[in-house]
PDB file of C-alpha atoms in Angstrom:
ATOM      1  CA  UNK D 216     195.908 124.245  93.007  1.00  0.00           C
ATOM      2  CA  UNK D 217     192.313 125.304  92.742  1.00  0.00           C
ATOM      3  CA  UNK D 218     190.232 124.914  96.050  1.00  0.00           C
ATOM      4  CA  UNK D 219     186.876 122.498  96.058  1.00  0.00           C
ATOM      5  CA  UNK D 220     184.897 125.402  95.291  1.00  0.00           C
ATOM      6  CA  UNK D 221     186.549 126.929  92.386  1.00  0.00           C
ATOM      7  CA  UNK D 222     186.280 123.376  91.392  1.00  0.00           C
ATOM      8  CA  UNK D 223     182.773 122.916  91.194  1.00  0.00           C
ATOM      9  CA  UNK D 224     182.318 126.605  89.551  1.00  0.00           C
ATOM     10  CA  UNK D 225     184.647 125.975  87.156  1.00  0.00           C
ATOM     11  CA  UNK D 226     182.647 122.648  86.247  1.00  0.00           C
ATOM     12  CA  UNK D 227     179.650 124.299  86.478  1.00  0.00           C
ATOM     13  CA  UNK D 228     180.703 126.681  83.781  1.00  0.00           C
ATOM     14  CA  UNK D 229     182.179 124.118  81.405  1.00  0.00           C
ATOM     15  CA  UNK D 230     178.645 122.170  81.528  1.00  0.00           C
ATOM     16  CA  UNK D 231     177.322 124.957  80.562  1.00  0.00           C
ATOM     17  CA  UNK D 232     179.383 125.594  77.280  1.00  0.00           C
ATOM     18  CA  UNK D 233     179.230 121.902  76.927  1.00  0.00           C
ATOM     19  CA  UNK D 234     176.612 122.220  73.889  1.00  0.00           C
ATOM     20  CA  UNK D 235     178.501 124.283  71.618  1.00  0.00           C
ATOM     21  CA  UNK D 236     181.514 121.122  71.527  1.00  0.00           C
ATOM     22  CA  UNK D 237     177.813 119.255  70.284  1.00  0.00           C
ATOM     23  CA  UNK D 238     178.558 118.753  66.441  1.00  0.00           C
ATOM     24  CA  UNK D 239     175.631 118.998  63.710  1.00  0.00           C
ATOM     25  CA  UNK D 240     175.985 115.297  63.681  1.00  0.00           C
ATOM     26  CA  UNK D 241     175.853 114.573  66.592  1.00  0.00           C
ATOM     27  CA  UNK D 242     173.444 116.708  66.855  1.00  0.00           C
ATOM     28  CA  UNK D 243     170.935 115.525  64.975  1.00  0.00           C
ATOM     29  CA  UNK D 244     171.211 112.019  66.243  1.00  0.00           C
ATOM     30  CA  UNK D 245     170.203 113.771  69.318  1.00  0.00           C
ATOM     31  CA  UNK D 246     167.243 115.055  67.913  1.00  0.00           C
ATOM     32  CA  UNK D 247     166.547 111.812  66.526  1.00  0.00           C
ATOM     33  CA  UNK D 248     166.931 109.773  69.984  1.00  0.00           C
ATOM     34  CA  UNK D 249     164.856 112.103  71.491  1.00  0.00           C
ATOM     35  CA  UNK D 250     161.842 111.923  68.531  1.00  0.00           C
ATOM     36  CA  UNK D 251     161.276 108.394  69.035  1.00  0.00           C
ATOM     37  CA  UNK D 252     159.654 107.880  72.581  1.00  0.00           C
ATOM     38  CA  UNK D 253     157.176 110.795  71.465  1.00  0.00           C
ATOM     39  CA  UNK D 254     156.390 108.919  68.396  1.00  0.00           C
ATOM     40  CA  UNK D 255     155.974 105.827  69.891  1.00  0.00           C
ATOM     41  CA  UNK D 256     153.972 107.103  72.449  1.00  0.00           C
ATOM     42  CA  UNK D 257     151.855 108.968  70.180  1.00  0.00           C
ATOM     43  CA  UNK D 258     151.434 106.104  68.206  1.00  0.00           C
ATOM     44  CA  UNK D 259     149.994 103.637  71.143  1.00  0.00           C
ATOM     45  CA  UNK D 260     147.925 106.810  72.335  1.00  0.00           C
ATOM     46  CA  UNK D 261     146.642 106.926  68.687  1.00  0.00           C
ATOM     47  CA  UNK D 262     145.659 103.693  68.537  1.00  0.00           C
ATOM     48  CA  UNK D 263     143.832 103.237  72.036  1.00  0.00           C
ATOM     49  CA  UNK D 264     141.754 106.375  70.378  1.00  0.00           C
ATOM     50  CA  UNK D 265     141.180 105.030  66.854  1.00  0.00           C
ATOM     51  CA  UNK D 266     137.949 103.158  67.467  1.00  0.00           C
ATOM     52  CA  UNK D 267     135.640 105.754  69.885  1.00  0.00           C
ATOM     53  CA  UNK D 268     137.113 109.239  67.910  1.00  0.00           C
ATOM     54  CA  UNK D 269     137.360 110.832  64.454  1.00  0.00           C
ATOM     55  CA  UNK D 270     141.227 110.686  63.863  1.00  0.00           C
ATOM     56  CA  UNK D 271     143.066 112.426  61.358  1.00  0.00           C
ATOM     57  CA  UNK D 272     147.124 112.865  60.793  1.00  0.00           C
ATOM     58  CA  UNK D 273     149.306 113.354  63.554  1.00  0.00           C
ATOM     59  CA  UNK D 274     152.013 115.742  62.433  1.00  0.00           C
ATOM     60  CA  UNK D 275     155.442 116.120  64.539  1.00  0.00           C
ATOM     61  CA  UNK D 276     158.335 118.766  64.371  1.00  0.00           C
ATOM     62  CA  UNK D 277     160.842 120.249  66.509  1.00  0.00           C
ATOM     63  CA  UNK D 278     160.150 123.664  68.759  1.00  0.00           C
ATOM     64  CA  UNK D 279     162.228 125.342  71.010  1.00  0.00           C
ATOM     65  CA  UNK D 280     161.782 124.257  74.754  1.00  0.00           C
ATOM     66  CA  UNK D 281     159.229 125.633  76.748  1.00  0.00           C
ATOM     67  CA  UNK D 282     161.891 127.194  78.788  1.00  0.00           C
ATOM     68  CA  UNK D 283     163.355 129.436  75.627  1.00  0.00           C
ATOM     69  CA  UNK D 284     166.433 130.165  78.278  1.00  0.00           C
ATOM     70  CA  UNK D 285     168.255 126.711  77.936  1.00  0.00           C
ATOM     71  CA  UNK D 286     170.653 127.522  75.254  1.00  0.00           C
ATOM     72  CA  UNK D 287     170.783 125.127  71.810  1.00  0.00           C
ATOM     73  CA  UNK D 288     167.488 122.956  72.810  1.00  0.00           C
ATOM     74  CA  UNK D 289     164.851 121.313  71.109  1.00  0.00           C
ATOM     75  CA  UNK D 290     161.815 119.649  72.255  1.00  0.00           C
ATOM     76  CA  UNK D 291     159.763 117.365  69.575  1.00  0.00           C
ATOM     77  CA  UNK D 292     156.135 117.394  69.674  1.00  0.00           C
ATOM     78  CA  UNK D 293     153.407 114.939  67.435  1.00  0.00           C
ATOM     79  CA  UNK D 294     150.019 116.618  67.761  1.00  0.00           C
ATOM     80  CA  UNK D 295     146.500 115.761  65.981  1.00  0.00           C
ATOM     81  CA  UNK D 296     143.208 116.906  66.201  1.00  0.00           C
ATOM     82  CA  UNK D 297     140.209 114.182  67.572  1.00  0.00           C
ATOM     83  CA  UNK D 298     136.496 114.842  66.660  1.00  0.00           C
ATOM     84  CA  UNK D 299     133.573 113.739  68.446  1.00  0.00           C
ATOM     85  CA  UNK D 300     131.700 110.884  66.208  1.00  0.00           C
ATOM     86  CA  UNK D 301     128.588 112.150  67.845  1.00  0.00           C
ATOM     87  CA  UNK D 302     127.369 115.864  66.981  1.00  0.00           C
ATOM     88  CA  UNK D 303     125.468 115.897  70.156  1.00  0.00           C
ATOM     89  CA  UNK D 304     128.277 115.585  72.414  1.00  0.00           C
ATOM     90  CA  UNK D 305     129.621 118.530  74.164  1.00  0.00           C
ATOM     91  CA  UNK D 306     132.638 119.098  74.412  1.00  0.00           C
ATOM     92  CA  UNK D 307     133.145 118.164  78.405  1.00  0.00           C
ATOM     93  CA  UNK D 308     131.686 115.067  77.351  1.00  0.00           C
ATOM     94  CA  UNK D 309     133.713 114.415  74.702  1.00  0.00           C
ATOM     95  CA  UNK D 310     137.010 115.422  76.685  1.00  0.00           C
ATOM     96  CA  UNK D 311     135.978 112.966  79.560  1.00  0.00           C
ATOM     97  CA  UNK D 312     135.807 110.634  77.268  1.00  0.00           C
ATOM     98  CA  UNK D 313     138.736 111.234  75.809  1.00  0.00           C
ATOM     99  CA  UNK D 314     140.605 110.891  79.368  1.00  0.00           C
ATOM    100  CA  UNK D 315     139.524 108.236  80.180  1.00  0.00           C
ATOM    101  CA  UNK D 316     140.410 106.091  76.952  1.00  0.00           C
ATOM    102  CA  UNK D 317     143.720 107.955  77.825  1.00  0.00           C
ATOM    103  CA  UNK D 318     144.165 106.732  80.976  1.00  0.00           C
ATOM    104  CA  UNK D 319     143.333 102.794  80.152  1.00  0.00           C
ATOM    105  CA  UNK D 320     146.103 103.529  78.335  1.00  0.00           C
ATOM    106  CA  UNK D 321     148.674 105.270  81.129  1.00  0.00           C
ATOM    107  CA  UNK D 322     147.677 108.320  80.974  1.00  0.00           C
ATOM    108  CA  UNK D 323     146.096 110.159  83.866  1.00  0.00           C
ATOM    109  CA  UNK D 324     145.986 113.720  82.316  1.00  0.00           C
ATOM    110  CA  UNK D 325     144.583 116.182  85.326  1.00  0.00           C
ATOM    111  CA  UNK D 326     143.582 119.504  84.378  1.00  0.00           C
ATOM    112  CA  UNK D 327     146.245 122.088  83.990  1.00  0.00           C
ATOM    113  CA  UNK D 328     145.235 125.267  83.049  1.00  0.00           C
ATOM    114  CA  UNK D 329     142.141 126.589  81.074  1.00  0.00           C
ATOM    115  CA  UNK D 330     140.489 124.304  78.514  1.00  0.00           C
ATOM    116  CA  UNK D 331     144.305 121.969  79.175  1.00  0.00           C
ATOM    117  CA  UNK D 332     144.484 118.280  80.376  1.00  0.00           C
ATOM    118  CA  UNK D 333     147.569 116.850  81.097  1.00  0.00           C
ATOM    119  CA  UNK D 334     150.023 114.098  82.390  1.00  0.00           C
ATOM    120  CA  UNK D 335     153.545 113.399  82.524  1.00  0.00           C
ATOM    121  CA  UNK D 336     156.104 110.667  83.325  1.00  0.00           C
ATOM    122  CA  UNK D 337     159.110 109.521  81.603  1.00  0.00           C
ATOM    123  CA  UNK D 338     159.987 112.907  80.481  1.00  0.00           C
ATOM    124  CA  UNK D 339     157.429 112.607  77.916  1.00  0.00           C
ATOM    125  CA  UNK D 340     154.217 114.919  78.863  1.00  0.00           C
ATOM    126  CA  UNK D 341     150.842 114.414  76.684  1.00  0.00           C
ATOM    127  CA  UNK D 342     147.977 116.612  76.972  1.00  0.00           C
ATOM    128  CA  UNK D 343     144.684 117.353  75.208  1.00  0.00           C
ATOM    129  CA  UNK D 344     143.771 121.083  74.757  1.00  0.00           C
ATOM    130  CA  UNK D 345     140.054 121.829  74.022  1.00  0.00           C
ATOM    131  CA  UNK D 346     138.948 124.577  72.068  1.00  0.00           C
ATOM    132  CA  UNK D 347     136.494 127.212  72.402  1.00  0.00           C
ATOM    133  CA  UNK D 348     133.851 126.274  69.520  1.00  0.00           C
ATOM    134  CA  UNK D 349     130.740 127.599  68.942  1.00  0.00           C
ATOM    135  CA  UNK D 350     127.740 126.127  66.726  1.00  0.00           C
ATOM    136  CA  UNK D 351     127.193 122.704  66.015  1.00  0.00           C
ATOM    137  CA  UNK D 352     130.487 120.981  64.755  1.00  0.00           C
ATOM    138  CA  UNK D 353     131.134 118.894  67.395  1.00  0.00           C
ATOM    139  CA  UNK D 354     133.479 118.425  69.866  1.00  0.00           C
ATOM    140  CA  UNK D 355     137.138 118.743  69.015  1.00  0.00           C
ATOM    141  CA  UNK D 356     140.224 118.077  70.841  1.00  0.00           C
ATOM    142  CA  UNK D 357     143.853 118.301  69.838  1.00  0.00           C
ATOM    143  CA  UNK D 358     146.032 115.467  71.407  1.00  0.00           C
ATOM    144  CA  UNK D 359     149.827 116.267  71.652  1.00  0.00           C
ATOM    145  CA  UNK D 360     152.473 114.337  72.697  1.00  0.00           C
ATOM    146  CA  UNK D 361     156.276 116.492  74.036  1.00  0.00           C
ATOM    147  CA  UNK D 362     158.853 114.983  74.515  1.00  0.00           C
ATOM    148  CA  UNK D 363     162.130 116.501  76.185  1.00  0.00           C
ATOM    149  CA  UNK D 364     164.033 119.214  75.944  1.00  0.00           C
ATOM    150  CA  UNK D 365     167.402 118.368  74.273  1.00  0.00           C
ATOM    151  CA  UNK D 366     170.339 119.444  73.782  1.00  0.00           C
ATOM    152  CA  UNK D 367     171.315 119.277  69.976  1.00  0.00           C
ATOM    153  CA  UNK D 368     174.152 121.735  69.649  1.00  0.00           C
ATOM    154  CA  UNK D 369     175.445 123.211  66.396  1.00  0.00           C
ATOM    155  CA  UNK D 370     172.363 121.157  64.761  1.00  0.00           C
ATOM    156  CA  UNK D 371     169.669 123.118  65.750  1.00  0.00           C
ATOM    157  CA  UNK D 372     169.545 125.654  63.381  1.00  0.00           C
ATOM    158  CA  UNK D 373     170.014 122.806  60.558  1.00  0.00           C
ATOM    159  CA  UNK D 374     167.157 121.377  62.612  1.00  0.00           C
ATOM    160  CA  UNK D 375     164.709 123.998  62.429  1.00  0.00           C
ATOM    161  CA  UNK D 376     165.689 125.154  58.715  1.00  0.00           C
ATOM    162  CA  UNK D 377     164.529 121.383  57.983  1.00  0.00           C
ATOM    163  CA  UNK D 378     161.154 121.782  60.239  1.00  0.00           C
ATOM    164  CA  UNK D 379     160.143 124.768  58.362  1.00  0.00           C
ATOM    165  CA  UNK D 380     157.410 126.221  57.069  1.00  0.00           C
ATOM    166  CA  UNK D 381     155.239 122.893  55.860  1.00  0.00           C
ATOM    167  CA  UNK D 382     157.748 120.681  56.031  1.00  0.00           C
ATOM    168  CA  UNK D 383     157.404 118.007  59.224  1.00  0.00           C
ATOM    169  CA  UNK D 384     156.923 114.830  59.695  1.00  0.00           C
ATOM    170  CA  UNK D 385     153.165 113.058  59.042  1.00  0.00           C
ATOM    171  CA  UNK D 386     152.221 110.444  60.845  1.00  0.00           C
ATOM    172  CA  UNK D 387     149.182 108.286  58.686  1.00  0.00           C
ATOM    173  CA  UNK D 388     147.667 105.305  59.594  1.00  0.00           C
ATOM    174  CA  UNK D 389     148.173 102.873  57.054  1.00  0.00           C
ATOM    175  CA  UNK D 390     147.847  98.641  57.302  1.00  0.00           C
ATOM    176  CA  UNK D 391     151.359  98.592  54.763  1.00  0.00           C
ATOM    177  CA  UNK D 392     153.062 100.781  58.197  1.00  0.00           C
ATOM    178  CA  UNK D 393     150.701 100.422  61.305  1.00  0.00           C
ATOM    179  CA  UNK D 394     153.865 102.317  63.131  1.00  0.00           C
ATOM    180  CA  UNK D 395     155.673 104.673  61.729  1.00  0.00           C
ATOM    181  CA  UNK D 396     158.509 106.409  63.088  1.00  0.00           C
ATOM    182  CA  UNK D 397     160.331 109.016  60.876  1.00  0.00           C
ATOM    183  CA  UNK D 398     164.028 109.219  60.958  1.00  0.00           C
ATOM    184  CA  UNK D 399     166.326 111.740  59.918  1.00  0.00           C
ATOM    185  CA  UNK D 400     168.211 111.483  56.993  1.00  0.00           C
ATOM    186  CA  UNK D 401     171.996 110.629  56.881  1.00  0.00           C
ATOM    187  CA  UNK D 402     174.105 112.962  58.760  1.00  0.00           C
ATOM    188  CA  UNK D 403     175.298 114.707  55.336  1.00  0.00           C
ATOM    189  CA  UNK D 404     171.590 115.660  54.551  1.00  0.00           C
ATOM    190  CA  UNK D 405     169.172 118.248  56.537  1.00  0.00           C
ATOM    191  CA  UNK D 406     167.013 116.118  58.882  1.00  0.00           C
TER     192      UNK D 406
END
């Protein structure tokens, strides 16, 4: 009989090899449960934007999680670049703006790190990142949306060979779709 201890270690371990008993399919319906709070929050962040910013296409894929040590994870992440409508304003400016059209919306992103705004809750984190621009462009910002780190098994390397390259998902305003949220395809099928 195995004391408490061994117990727990035992359990421990198990967890731990829990992701490779994760199928493809299952898999990718984790991926896909995890894409749609990022979307969706993208989507109402893009829209509490879309009147006082330039908008363009928010584009979303899967990446490995920011901690690369947890074995067979994925994180999704929608990101898009915002422009200034105004050529005169700088880019603090135009980032305090920014923030605070973010936070009528939820949002309180604090600053975390150089040139990095961001907030968090729900698992979901969302952050604008300025860049270092020089001449007259205008401001520009890129907003992205992460979601969590999941774990999605056998799948993931079905998952990136899908997210390659060019291939991820768009995100376009359109009046036919005002919300989009991809999905994958069926289970036989890369996502």
């Amino acid at each position: 009989m195995l004391t408490t201890g061994a117990a727990l270690v035992l359990a421990a371990l198990a967890a731990g090899c829990g992701d490779e008993r994760i199928g493809v399919s299952d898999g990718k319906r984790a991926a896909d449960e995890s894409r749609q709070p990022v979307a969706k929050t993208y989507w109402r962040l893009h829209n509490a934007l879309a009147n006082q910013l330039y908008l363009t296409l928010g584009v979303g894929g899967f990446t490995d999680c920011a901690d690369r040590n947890i074995k067979n994870s994925v994180e999704y992440v929608v990101d898009e670049p915002l422009a200034a409508k105004s050529e005169k304003q700088t880019e603090d400016q135009f980032v305090a703006m920014a923030k605070s059209i973010l936070s009528t919306a939820g949002w309180d992103l604090k600053p975390a790190g150089d040139m990095l705004q961001s907030a968090k809750k729900n698992g979901i984190k969302v952050q604008l990142r300025s860049f270092d621009r020089t001449g007259d462009d205008g401001a520009l910002v890129r907003l992205v949306v992460v979601g969590k780190c999941t774990n999605v098994g056998q799948a993931k390397d079905d998952i990136f060979d899908a997210y390659g390259g060019s291939e991820r998902d768009e995100y376009r305003s359109s009046s036919a779709s005002p919300i989009p949220i991809p999905s994958f395809l069926d289970s036989d099928e890369a996502p």
